Short mmCIF file of C-alpha atoms and ligand atoms in Angstrom, two decimals:
data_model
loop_
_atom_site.label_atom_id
_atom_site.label_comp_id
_atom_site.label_asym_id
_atom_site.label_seq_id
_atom_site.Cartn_x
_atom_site.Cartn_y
_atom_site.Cartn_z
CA UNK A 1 -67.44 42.17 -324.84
CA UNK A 2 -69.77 39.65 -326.25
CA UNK A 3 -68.37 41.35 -329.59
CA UNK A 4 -65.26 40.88 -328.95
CA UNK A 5 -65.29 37.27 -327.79
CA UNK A 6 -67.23 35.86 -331.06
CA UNK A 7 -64.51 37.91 -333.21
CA UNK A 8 -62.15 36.73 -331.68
CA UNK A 9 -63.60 32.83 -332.34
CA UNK A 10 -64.04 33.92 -336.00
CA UNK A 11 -60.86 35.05 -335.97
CA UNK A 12 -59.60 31.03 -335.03
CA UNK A 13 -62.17 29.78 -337.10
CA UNK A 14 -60.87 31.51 -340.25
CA UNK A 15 -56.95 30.43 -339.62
CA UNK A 16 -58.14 27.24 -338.18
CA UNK A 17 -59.92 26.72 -341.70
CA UNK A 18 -57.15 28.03 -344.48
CA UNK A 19 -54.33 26.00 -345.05
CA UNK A 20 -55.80 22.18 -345.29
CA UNK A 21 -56.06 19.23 -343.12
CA UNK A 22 -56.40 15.52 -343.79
CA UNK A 23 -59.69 13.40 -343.49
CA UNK A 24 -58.48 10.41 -344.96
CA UNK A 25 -56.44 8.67 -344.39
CA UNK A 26 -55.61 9.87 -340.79
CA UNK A 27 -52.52 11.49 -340.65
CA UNK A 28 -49.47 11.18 -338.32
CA UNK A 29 -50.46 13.20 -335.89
CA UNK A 30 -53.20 16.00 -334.62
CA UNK A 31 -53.47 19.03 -336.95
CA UNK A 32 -50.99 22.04 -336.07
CA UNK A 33 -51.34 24.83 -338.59
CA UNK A 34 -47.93 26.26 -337.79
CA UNK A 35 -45.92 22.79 -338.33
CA UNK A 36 -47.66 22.20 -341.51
CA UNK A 37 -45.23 24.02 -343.22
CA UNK A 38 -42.60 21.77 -342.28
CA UNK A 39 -42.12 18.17 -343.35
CA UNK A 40 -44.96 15.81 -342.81
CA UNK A 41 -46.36 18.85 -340.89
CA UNK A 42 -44.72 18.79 -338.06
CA UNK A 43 -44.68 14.65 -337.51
CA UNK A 44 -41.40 13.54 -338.46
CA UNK A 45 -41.17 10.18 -337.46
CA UNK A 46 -43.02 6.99 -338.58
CA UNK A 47 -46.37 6.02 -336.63
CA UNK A 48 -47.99 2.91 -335.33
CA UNK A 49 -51.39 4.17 -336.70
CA UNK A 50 -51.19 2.76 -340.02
CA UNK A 51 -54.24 2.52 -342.09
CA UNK A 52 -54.88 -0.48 -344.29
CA UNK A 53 -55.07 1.31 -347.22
CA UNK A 54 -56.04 -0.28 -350.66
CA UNK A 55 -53.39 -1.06 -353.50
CA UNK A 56 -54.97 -0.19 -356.04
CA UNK A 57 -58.61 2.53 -356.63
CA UNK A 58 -58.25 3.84 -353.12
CA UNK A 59 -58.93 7.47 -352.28
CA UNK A 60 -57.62 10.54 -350.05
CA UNK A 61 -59.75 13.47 -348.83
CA UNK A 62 -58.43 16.77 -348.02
CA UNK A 63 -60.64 19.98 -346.29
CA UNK A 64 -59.36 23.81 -347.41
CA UNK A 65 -60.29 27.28 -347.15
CA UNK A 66 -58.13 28.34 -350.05
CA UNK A 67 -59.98 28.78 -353.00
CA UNK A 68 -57.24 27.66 -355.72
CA UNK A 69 -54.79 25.13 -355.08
CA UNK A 70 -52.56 22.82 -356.08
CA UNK A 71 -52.10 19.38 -354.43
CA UNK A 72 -50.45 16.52 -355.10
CA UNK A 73 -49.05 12.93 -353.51
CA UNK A 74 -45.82 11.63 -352.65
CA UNK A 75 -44.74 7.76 -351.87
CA UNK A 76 -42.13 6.71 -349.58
CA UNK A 77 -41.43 2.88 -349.68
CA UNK A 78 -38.63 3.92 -346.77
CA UNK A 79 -39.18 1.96 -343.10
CA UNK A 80 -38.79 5.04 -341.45
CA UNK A 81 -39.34 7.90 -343.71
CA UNK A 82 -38.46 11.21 -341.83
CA UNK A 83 -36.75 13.19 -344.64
CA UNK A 84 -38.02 14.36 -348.08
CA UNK A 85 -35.21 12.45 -349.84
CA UNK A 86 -37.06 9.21 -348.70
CA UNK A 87 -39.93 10.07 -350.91
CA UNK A 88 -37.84 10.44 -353.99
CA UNK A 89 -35.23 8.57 -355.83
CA UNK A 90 -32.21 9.83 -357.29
CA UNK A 91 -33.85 13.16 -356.85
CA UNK A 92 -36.75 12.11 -358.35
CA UNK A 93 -40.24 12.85 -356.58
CA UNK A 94 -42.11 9.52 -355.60
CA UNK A 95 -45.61 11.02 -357.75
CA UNK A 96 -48.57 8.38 -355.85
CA UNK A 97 -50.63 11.57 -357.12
CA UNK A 98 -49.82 13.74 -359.80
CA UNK A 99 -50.06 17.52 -359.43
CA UNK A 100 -53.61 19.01 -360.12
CA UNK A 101 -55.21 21.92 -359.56
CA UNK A 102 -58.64 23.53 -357.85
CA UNK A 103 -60.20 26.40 -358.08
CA UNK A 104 -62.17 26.22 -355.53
CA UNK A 105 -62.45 25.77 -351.40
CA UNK A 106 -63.85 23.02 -349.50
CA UNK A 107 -63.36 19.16 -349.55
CA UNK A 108 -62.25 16.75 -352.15
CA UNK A 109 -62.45 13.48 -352.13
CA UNK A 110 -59.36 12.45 -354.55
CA UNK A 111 -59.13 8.94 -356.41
CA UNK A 112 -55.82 7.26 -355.49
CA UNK A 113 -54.21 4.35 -357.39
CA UNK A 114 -51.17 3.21 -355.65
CA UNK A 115 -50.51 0.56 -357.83
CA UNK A 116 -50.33 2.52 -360.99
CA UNK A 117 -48.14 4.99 -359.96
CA UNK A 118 -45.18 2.65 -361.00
CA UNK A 119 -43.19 2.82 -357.74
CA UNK A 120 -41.03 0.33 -356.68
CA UNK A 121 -41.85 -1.76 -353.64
CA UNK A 122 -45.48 -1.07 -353.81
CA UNK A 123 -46.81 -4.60 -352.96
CA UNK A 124 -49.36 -6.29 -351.03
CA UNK A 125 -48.85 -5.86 -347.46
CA UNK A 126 -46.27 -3.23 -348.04
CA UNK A 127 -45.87 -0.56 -345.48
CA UNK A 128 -45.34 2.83 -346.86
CA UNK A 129 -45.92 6.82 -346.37
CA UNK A 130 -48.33 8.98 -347.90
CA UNK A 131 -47.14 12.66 -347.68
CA UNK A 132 -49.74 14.79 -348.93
CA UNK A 133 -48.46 18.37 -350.98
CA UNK A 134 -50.38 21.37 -351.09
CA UNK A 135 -49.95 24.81 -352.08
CA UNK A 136 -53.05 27.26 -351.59
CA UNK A 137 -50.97 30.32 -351.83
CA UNK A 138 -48.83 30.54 -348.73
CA UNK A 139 -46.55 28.44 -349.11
CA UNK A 140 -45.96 24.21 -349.26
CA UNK A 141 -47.99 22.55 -346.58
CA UNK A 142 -47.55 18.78 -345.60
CA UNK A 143 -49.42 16.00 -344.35
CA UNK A 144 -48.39 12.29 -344.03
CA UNK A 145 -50.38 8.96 -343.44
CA UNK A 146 -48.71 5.51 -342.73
CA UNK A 147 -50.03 2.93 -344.61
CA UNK A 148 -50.33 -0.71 -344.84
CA UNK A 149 -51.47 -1.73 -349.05
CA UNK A 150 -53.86 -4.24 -349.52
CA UNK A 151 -54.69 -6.60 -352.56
CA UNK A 152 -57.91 -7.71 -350.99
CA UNK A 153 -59.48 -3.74 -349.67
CA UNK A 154 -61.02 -2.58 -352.90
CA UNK A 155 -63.16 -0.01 -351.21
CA UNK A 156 -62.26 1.61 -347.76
CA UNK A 157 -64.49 1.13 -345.27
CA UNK A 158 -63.92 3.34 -342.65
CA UNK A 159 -64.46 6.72 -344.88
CA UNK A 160 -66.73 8.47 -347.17
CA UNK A 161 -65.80 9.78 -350.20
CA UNK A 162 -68.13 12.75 -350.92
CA UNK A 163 -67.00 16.29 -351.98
CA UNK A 164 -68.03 20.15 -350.93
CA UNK A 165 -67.08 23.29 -352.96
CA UNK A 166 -68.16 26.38 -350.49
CA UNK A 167 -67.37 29.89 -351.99
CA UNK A 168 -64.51 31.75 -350.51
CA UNK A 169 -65.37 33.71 -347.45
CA UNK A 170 -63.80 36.20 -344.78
CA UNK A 171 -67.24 35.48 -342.61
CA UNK A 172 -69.70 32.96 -341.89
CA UNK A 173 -72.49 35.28 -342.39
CA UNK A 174 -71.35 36.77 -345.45
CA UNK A 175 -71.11 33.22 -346.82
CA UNK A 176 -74.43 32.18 -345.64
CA UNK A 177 -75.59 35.26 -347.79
CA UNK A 178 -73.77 34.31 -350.65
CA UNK A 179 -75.25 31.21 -350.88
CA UNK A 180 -78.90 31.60 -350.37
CA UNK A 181 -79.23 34.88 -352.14
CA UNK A 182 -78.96 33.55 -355.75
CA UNK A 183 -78.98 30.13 -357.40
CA UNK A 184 -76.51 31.19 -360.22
CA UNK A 185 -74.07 31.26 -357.84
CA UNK A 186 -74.63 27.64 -356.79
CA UNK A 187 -74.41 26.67 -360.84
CA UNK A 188 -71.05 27.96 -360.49
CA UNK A 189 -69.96 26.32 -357.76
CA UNK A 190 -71.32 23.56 -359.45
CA UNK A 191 -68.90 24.03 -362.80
CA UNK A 192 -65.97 24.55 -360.48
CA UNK A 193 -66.38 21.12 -359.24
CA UNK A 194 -67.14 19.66 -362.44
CA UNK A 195 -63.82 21.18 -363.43
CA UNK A 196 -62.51 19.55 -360.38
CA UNK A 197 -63.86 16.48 -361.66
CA UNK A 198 -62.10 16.72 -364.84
CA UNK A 199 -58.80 17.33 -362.53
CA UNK A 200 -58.96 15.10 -360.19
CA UNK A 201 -61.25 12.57 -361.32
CA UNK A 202 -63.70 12.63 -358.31
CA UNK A 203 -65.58 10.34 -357.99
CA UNK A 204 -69.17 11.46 -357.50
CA UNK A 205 -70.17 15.47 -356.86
CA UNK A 206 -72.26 15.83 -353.68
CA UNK A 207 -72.48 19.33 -353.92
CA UNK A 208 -73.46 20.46 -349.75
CA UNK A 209 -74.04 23.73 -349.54
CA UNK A 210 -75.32 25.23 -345.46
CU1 CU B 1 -53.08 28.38 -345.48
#
């Protein structure tokens, strides 16, 4: 019974894990795996949560269990954005972010320059939509953050920026193994990220492995 009760929380744990949520900035609404396929996953309609969110050398931070992925950023300028067509323009995707890719799991804290993206309406003070893009191998998942842009925030102050590649893992236990057992594993993880570095940019490795 006891067996069956912490498999079963494994179980939740592992799907609760893949796909990827948020950190920062706080999305629309609380996590639901099975609307994160759909548009802003799941939230279609703008919030009053907005986070002040720096125009320009901000950052976003995303948590996944996939090992390999591809992420990426879109912009809506729109009021109300509740459609993908408000983060494009004449069919064009609104890029904050462009496309990158990871080889490995765990979180990334991902530079984010607004202001350089090019995007019309991006101003001081502007209210816009972050929807976040990711694809870890089953399919497009979505997150989205409203945002107020500041001139004056240069450096967020409600979130750390710190990343965390973890090997991939069916188990806890197995992983735990994985990662004690040998330090050449470890240097690994430790290219992958600088690789992620090179990708992304990230701004400092804090490699924290349990
Ligand atoms: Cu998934």
């Amino acid at each position: 019974m006891r067996f069956t009760t912490s498999a079963f929380l494994l179980g939740l744990f592992a799907s609760a894990t893949a796909h990827f949520t948020l950190l920062y900035p706080l999305p629309r609404g609380d996590f639901d795996e099975d609307l994160e396929p759909n548009f802003c996953g799941g939230y279609t309609e703008v919030t009053t949560n907005r986070t002040t969110f720096p125009l320009s050398g901000g950052f976003f931070t995303i948590k996944t269990g996939h090992a390999g992925f591809t992420v990426g950023a879109l912009l809506s300028t729109v009021a109300d954005p509740n459609n993908f067509d408000n983060f494009s323009v004449n069919g064009v995707d609104q890029l904050a972010y462009q496309y990158a890719e990871e080889a490995s799991a765990g979180t990334f804290c991902i530079p984010l320059n607004i202001s350089a993206a090019g995007i019309s309406g991006v101003k001081d003070g502007a209210n816009v939509t972050l929807q976040i893009v990711f694809a870890g191998g089953d399919g497009n998942l979505y997150q989205c953050a409203d945002l107020t842009l500041s001139a004056n925030l240069t450096t967020p102050s409600d979130a750390t920026c710190s990343n965390a590649t973890v090997t991939a893992s069916t188990t806890a236990s197995s992983a735990a193994a994985s990662e004690t057992s040998t330090t050449t594993s470890v240097g690994v993880t430790h290219q992958a990220s600088a690789a992620a570095a090179f990708l992304f940019g990230i701004v400092g490795v804090a490699v924290a492995l349990l």
